Amino acid sequence: MTEKREPRDGYAEGLLEIGREHDDVFVLDGDCAKPNYTARFQEAYPDRFFNIGIAECDIIGTAAGMAAQGKVPFANAYANFLTGRGFDQVRVSVAYSERKVTVVGHNAGTTAAQEGATHLPLEDVGLMRALPGMTVIVPCDAVEMRKAVHAVYDHPGPVYLRVGKLPVPVVTSPDTPFEIGKAVPLREGGDVTILNTGCTASEALGAAELLKDEGISAEVLHLHTVKPLDAEAILESVRRTGCVVTIEEHSIIGGLGSAVAELLGEQHPAPLERVGTRDVFGLSGTMDELFDHFGLRAANIAEAARRVRARRS
């Protein structure tokens, strides 16, 4: 049975580790330290933790000020509100000002479903990806999330890090390489390319298994970095397979699907099918119910692969 872990657990582990290694790490939270697991950092390093309250704009503004003084702040709040309400501050005080701030969007994607539709962000990656100079990272599991925290500490510019709350299958190992901007090969294949980001990795692998039973060999690449894309790895794969499917727990507008469409349109036109939410808001429910409702399952990905292969010339 595949192990499941909460991505936020890996985030908390990484945060404690870099806090122990570097005394310039500061953590800010929006009155959600317990569900965001930043309370662990607060307990270990109380002098470097600040509860700004439910004030997303202030969280970002304060973090930008800390960065201007040479600190390395991690600004935490629920993704829907941090990227929505705090967008102007992220845009001007962080991205435009080129401040080394990690904007950490918690409770992201369908993991927020049980808290209500208004809390469920399906456009946060698109918002952050549109900002000049912003790096966007969406790890697939708790193991990779821990590595991402270390990587963004060493990254010179602003980062948006998307963190899920509920347990998801662990598909990477401690030995799996992690480098910002570099794709992670999860499975080799020659008939269709499947590109995933975030917690959809296990569904992408499941789709490859379904296709294998039909004699279709699917290559699965995990793109933890939505911006900048690993264009070289994507193009090398698509040139071999001739077609591609993207899968994301996010709107196909502005997310991974859009990014890949832009890349292919400019450099290597090829049949593309995008699996994700389609110009809709979220719904209340459970994470599993929303994966079914939005068609984010292995069967949906496999069906998209069949369609896209039929379009190859």
Short mmCIF file of C-alpha atoms in Angstrom, two decimals:
data_model
loop_
_atom_site.label_atom_id
_atom_site.label_comp_id
_atom_site.label_asym_id
_atom_site.label_seq_id
_atom_site.Cartn_x
_atom_site.Cartn_y
_atom_site.Cartn_z
CA MET A 1 0.00 0.00 0.00
CA THR A 2 1.33 3.43 -0.96
CA GLU A 3 2.29 5.61 1.99
CA LYS A 4 0.33 8.83 2.37
CA ARG A 5 1.56 11.97 4.12
CA GLU A 6 0.46 15.55 4.46
CA PRO A 7 2.56 17.92 2.32
CA ARG A 8 2.37 20.48 5.13
CA ASP A 9 4.23 17.99 7.34
CA GLY A 10 7.16 17.99 4.92
CA TYR A 11 6.99 21.78 4.84
CA ALA A 12 7.24 21.98 8.63
CA GLU A 13 10.18 19.57 8.65
CA GLY A 14 12.07 21.63 6.11
CA LEU A 15 11.29 24.88 7.89
CA LEU A 16 12.66 23.57 11.19
CA GLU A 17 15.81 22.34 9.46
CA ILE A 18 16.64 25.61 7.72
CA GLY A 19 15.72 27.49 10.90
CA ARG A 20 18.29 25.44 12.77
CA GLU A 21 20.92 25.94 10.07
CA HIS A 22 20.34 29.65 9.41
CA ASP A 23 19.51 32.33 11.97
CA ASP A 24 18.25 34.70 9.25
CA VAL A 25 15.11 32.59 8.64
CA PHE A 26 11.94 34.28 9.88
CA VAL A 27 8.40 32.92 9.71
CA LEU A 28 5.21 34.97 9.52
CA ASP A 29 1.71 33.53 9.74
CA GLY A 30 -1.86 34.73 9.43
CA ASP A 31 -3.30 33.35 12.67
CA CYS A 32 -3.19 29.80 11.26
CA ALA A 33 0.02 28.49 12.81
CA LYS A 34 -1.64 25.31 14.05
CA PRO A 35 -3.20 24.15 10.74
CA ASN A 36 -0.21 25.42 8.74
CA TYR A 37 2.17 23.54 11.08
CA THR A 38 4.27 26.67 11.44
CA ALA A 39 3.53 26.35 15.17
CA ARG A 40 6.42 23.89 15.23
CA PHE A 41 8.80 26.65 14.13
CA GLN A 42 7.17 29.02 16.63
CA GLU A 43 7.85 26.59 19.45
CA ALA A 44 11.47 26.04 18.43
CA TYR A 45 12.34 29.65 17.52
CA PRO A 46 9.80 31.99 19.15
CA ASP A 47 11.97 35.07 18.56
CA ARG A 48 11.83 34.48 14.80
CA PHE A 49 8.10 33.82 14.50
CA PHE A 50 5.44 36.50 14.05
CA ASN A 51 1.68 36.04 14.06
CA ILE A 52 0.50 38.98 11.97
CA GLY A 53 -3.15 37.97 12.27
CA ILE A 54 -5.74 37.55 9.54
CA ALA A 55 -4.17 40.35 7.52
CA GLU A 56 -2.67 38.93 4.35
CA CYS A 57 -1.58 42.28 2.97
CA ASP A 58 0.28 43.06 6.18
CA ILE A 59 1.94 39.63 6.17
CA ILE A 60 3.41 40.29 2.73
CA GLY A 61 4.35 43.90 3.48
CA THR A 62 6.10 42.91 6.70
CA ALA A 63 7.93 40.06 4.98
CA ALA A 64 9.10 42.41 2.24
CA GLY A 65 10.44 44.78 4.87
CA MET A 66 12.32 41.95 6.56
CA ALA A 67 13.81 40.92 3.23
CA ALA A 68 14.96 44.49 2.66
CA GLN A 69 16.92 44.19 5.91
CA GLY A 70 18.65 40.98 4.87
CA LYS A 71 16.33 38.49 6.53
CA VAL A 72 14.88 35.41 4.74
CA PRO A 73 11.15 35.50 5.47
CA PHE A 74 8.56 32.80 4.80
CA ALA A 75 5.12 34.42 4.61
CA ASN A 76 2.36 31.90 5.39
CA ALA A 77 -1.43 32.07 5.01
CA TYR A 78 -4.24 30.26 3.24
CA ALA A 79 -3.47 30.32 -0.48
CA ASN A 80 -6.83 31.68 -1.53
CA PHE A 81 -6.46 34.80 0.56
CA LEU A 82 -2.69 35.27 0.45
CA THR A 83 -2.62 35.36 -3.35
CA GLY A 84 -5.99 37.10 -3.69
CA ARG A 85 -6.16 39.75 -0.99
CA GLY A 86 -2.40 40.11 -0.86
CA PHE A 87 -1.87 40.24 -4.61
CA ASP A 88 -0.99 43.95 -4.80
CA GLN A 89 1.58 43.62 -2.03
CA VAL A 90 3.07 40.51 -3.63
CA ARG A 91 3.19 42.29 -6.96
CA VAL A 92 4.74 45.57 -5.83
CA SER A 93 6.54 44.92 -2.52
CA VAL A 94 7.90 41.49 -3.44
CA ALA A 95 8.03 40.81 -7.20
CA TYR A 96 8.54 44.35 -8.54
CA SER A 97 10.96 45.12 -5.71
CA GLU A 98 12.80 41.83 -6.28
CA ARG A 99 12.67 40.86 -2.62
CA LYS A 100 13.73 37.40 -1.47
CA VAL A 101 10.39 36.43 0.07
CA THR A 102 8.84 32.98 -0.03
CA VAL A 103 5.08 33.38 -0.33
CA VAL A 104 3.64 30.15 1.09
CA GLY A 105 0.07 29.37 0.08
CA HIS A 106 -1.42 26.79 2.44
CA ASN A 107 -4.68 24.85 2.26
CA ALA A 108 -4.20 24.92 -1.49
CA GLY A 109 -6.31 23.25 -4.15
CA THR A 110 -8.93 20.67 -3.25
CA THR A 111 -7.45 20.10 0.22
CA ALA A 112 -9.52 23.14 1.25
CA ALA A 113 -12.80 21.67 -0.02
CA GLN A 114 -14.24 20.83 3.38
CA GLU A 115 -13.83 24.43 4.50
CA GLY A 116 -16.11 25.71 1.78
CA ALA A 117 -15.99 26.78 -1.84
CA THR A 118 -14.75 30.31 -1.07
CA HIS A 119 -11.63 28.87 0.60
CA LEU A 120 -10.70 26.68 -2.36
CA PRO A 121 -8.04 28.21 -4.62
CA LEU A 122 -7.93 26.95 -8.19
CA GLU A 123 -6.30 30.02 -9.70
CA ASP A 124 -3.46 30.83 -7.28
CA VAL A 125 -0.73 29.35 -9.49
CA GLY A 126 -1.98 31.41 -12.43
CA LEU A 127 -1.94 34.61 -10.38
CA MET A 128 1.61 34.06 -9.14
CA ARG A 129 2.90 32.73 -12.45
CA ALA A 130 1.88 35.96 -14.19
CA LEU A 131 4.17 38.06 -11.99
CA PRO A 132 7.55 38.92 -13.53
CA GLY A 133 10.44 37.28 -11.72
CA MET A 134 8.25 35.02 -9.57
CA THR A 135 9.26 31.38 -9.31
CA VAL A 136 6.30 29.01 -8.78
CA ILE A 137 6.80 25.64 -7.08
CA VAL A 138 4.13 22.97 -6.51
CA PRO A 139 5.68 19.87 -4.89
CA CYS A 140 3.97 16.49 -5.28
CA ASP A 141 4.35 15.05 -1.78
CA ALA A 142 5.73 15.62 1.71
CA VAL A 143 9.19 14.29 0.84
CA GLU A 144 9.57 16.68 -2.07
CA MET A 145 8.05 19.55 -0.07
CA ARG A 146 10.84 19.26 2.50
CA LYS A 147 13.44 19.49 -0.26
CA ALA A 148 11.66 22.47 -1.78
CA VAL A 149 11.98 24.44 1.46
CA HIS A 150 15.75 23.98 1.42
CA ALA A 151 15.91 24.90 -2.27
CA VAL A 152 13.93 28.12 -1.92
CA TYR A 153 16.14 29.24 0.96
CA ASP A 154 19.07 29.17 -1.47
CA HIS A 155 17.08 30.71 -4.33
CA PRO A 156 17.95 34.39 -4.91
CA GLY A 157 14.50 35.77 -5.79
CA PRO A 158 10.81 35.64 -4.81
CA VAL A 159 9.04 32.28 -4.74
CA TYR A 160 5.47 31.10 -4.50
CA LEU A 161 5.31 27.71 -2.75
CA ARG A 162 1.98 25.86 -2.85
CA VAL A 163 1.31 23.62 0.17
CA GLY A 164 -1.50 21.09 0.48
CA LYS A 165 -3.06 20.08 3.78
CA LEU A 166 -4.48 16.56 3.43
CA PRO A 167 -2.49 13.32 3.03
CA VAL A 168 -1.50 12.38 -0.53
CA PRO A 169 0.52 9.41 -1.86
CA VAL A 170 4.28 9.68 -1.52
CA VAL A 171 5.75 9.05 -4.98
CA THR A 172 9.28 10.39 -4.48
CA SER A 173 12.05 9.24 -2.15
CA PRO A 174 14.75 11.04 -0.18
CA ASP A 175 17.14 10.19 -3.03
CA THR A 176 14.96 11.70 -5.77
CA PRO A 177 16.79 14.78 -7.11
CA PHE A 178 15.20 18.18 -6.58
CA GLU A 179 16.37 21.24 -8.46
CA ILE A 180 14.26 24.32 -9.08
CA GLY A 181 13.30 24.41 -12.76
CA LYS A 182 14.16 20.75 -13.45
CA ALA A 183 11.58 18.07 -14.25
CA VAL A 184 11.57 14.77 -12.37
CA PRO A 185 11.16 11.67 -14.59
CA LEU A 186 8.73 9.29 -12.90
CA ARG A 187 8.27 6.77 -15.71
CA GLU A 188 9.75 6.19 -19.17
CA GLY A 189 7.59 5.73 -22.24
CA GLY A 190 7.41 6.41 -25.95
CA ASP A 191 3.76 6.73 -26.99
CA VAL A 192 2.46 9.71 -25.02
CA THR A 193 3.90 12.26 -22.60
CA ILE A 194 2.03 12.91 -19.34
CA LEU A 195 3.12 16.06 -17.50
CA ASN A 196 1.91 16.57 -13.96
CA THR A 197 2.40 19.04 -11.16
CA GLY A 198 1.55 18.86 -7.48
CA CYS A 199 -0.42 16.07 -5.85
CA THR A 200 -1.65 14.67 -9.18
CA ALA A 201 1.57 12.66 -9.59
CA SER A 202 0.04 9.45 -8.28
CA GLU A 203 -2.94 9.80 -10.64
CA ALA A 204 -0.57 10.35 -13.57
CA LEU A 205 1.29 7.17 -12.68
CA GLY A 206 -2.02 5.36 -12.31
CA ALA A 207 -3.00 6.49 -15.80
CA ALA A 208 0.27 5.12 -17.16
CA GLU A 209 -0.58 1.75 -15.64
CA LEU A 210 -4.04 1.78 -17.23
CA LEU A 211 -2.53 2.62 -20.61
CA LYS A 212 0.12 -0.07 -20.23
CA ASP A 213 -2.65 -2.68 -20.14
CA GLU A 214 -3.70 -1.43 -23.59
CA GLY A 215 -0.19 -1.60 -25.00
CA ILE A 216 0.37 2.17 -24.73
CA SER A 217 3.67 3.29 -23.23
CA ALA A 218 3.30 6.57 -21.32
CA GLU A 219 6.17 8.75 -20.15
CA VAL A 220 5.43 10.61 -16.91
CA LEU A 221 7.32 13.78 -16.02
CA HIS A 222 6.66 15.58 -12.75
CA LEU A 223 7.04 19.36 -12.98
CA HIS A 224 7.33 20.67 -9.43
CA THR A 225 8.39 23.99 -10.91
CA VAL A 226 5.61 25.51 -12.99
CA LYS A 227 7.70 28.62 -13.56
CA PRO A 228 10.30 28.45 -14.96
CA LEU A 229 9.32 25.34 -16.90
CA ASP A 230 11.90 22.73 -17.79
CA ALA A 231 11.41 23.40 -21.50
CA GLU A 232 14.30 21.16 -22.52
CA ALA A 233 12.90 18.07 -20.78
CA ILE A 234 9.36 18.69 -22.03
CA LEU A 235 10.37 19.23 -25.64
CA GLU A 236 12.72 16.25 -25.66
CA SER A 237 9.89 14.01 -24.46
CA VAL A 238 7.22 15.40 -26.79
CA ARG A 239 9.52 15.12 -29.81
CA ARG A 240 9.72 11.38 -29.10
CA THR A 241 6.08 10.71 -28.23
CA GLY A 242 4.40 13.22 -30.55
CA CYS A 243 1.64 14.16 -28.10
CA VAL A 244 1.15 15.34 -24.52
CA VAL A 245 -1.36 15.42 -21.66
CA THR A 246 -1.09 17.82 -18.72
CA ILE A 247 -2.72 17.16 -15.34
CA GLU A 248 -3.02 19.64 -12.48
CA GLU A 249 -5.14 20.27 -9.40
CA HIS A 250 -5.77 23.80 -10.65
CA SER A 251 -7.51 25.63 -13.45
CA ILE A 252 -6.23 24.80 -16.91
CA ILE A 253 -6.32 28.58 -17.43
CA GLY A 254 -3.04 30.06 -16.22
CA GLY A 255 -1.59 26.89 -14.73
CA LEU A 256 0.58 24.08 -16.02
CA GLY A 257 -1.66 23.40 -19.00
CA SER A 258 -1.39 27.00 -20.15
CA ALA A 259 2.36 27.07 -19.62
CA VAL A 260 2.88 23.92 -21.69
CA ALA A 261 0.52 25.16 -24.43
CA GLU A 262 2.55 28.36 -24.69
CA LEU A 263 5.80 26.42 -24.91
CA LEU A 264 4.54 24.02 -27.58
CA GLY A 265 2.86 26.78 -29.56
CA GLU A 266 6.10 28.70 -29.82
CA GLN A 267 8.66 25.91 -30.19
CA HIS A 268 7.12 22.57 -31.16
CA PRO A 269 3.40 22.41 -32.04
CA ALA A 270 1.97 19.03 -31.00
CA PRO A 271 -1.42 17.63 -29.97
CA LEU A 272 -2.19 18.59 -26.36
CA GLU A 273 -4.95 17.67 -23.93
CA ARG A 274 -5.24 19.57 -20.64
CA VAL A 275 -6.74 17.88 -17.58
CA GLY A 276 -7.67 20.17 -14.70
CA THR A 277 -10.55 22.37 -13.62
CA ARG A 278 -12.19 24.16 -16.52
CA ASP A 279 -13.09 27.81 -15.83
CA VAL A 280 -15.07 27.02 -12.68
CA PHE A 281 -14.93 27.91 -9.00
CA GLY A 282 -14.45 25.31 -6.30
CA LEU A 283 -17.15 23.40 -4.45
CA SER A 284 -17.65 22.23 -0.91
CA GLY A 285 -17.02 18.55 -0.27
CA THR A 286 -14.07 16.28 0.35
CA MET A 287 -10.82 16.13 -1.57
CA ASP A 288 -11.75 12.73 -3.02
CA GLU A 289 -15.19 13.96 -4.06
CA LEU A 290 -13.70 16.95 -5.86
CA PHE A 291 -11.07 14.84 -7.63
CA ASP A 292 -13.97 12.77 -8.97
CA HIS A 293 -16.16 15.79 -9.75
CA PHE A 294 -13.46 17.68 -11.63
CA GLY A 295 -12.19 14.60 -13.47
CA LEU A 296 -8.67 14.54 -12.05
CA ARG A 297 -8.41 10.77 -11.73
CA ALA A 298 -6.15 8.29 -13.50
CA ALA A 299 -9.05 7.18 -15.71
CA ASN A 300 -9.63 10.76 -16.87
CA ILE A 301 -5.95 11.20 -17.68
CA ALA A 302 -5.86 7.89 -19.56
CA GLU A 303 -8.89 8.92 -21.60
CA ALA A 304 -7.21 12.22 -22.47
CA ALA A 305 -4.14 10.25 -23.56
CA ARG A 306 -6.27 8.13 -25.90
CA ARG A 307 -7.81 11.26 -27.41
CA VAL A 308 -4.51 13.03 -27.91
CA ARG A 309 -2.87 9.98 -29.50
CA ALA A 310 -5.74 9.85 -32.01
CA ARG A 311 -4.86 13.40 -33.03
CA ARG A 312 -1.24 12.65 -33.89
CA SER A 313 -0.39 13.02 -37.56
#
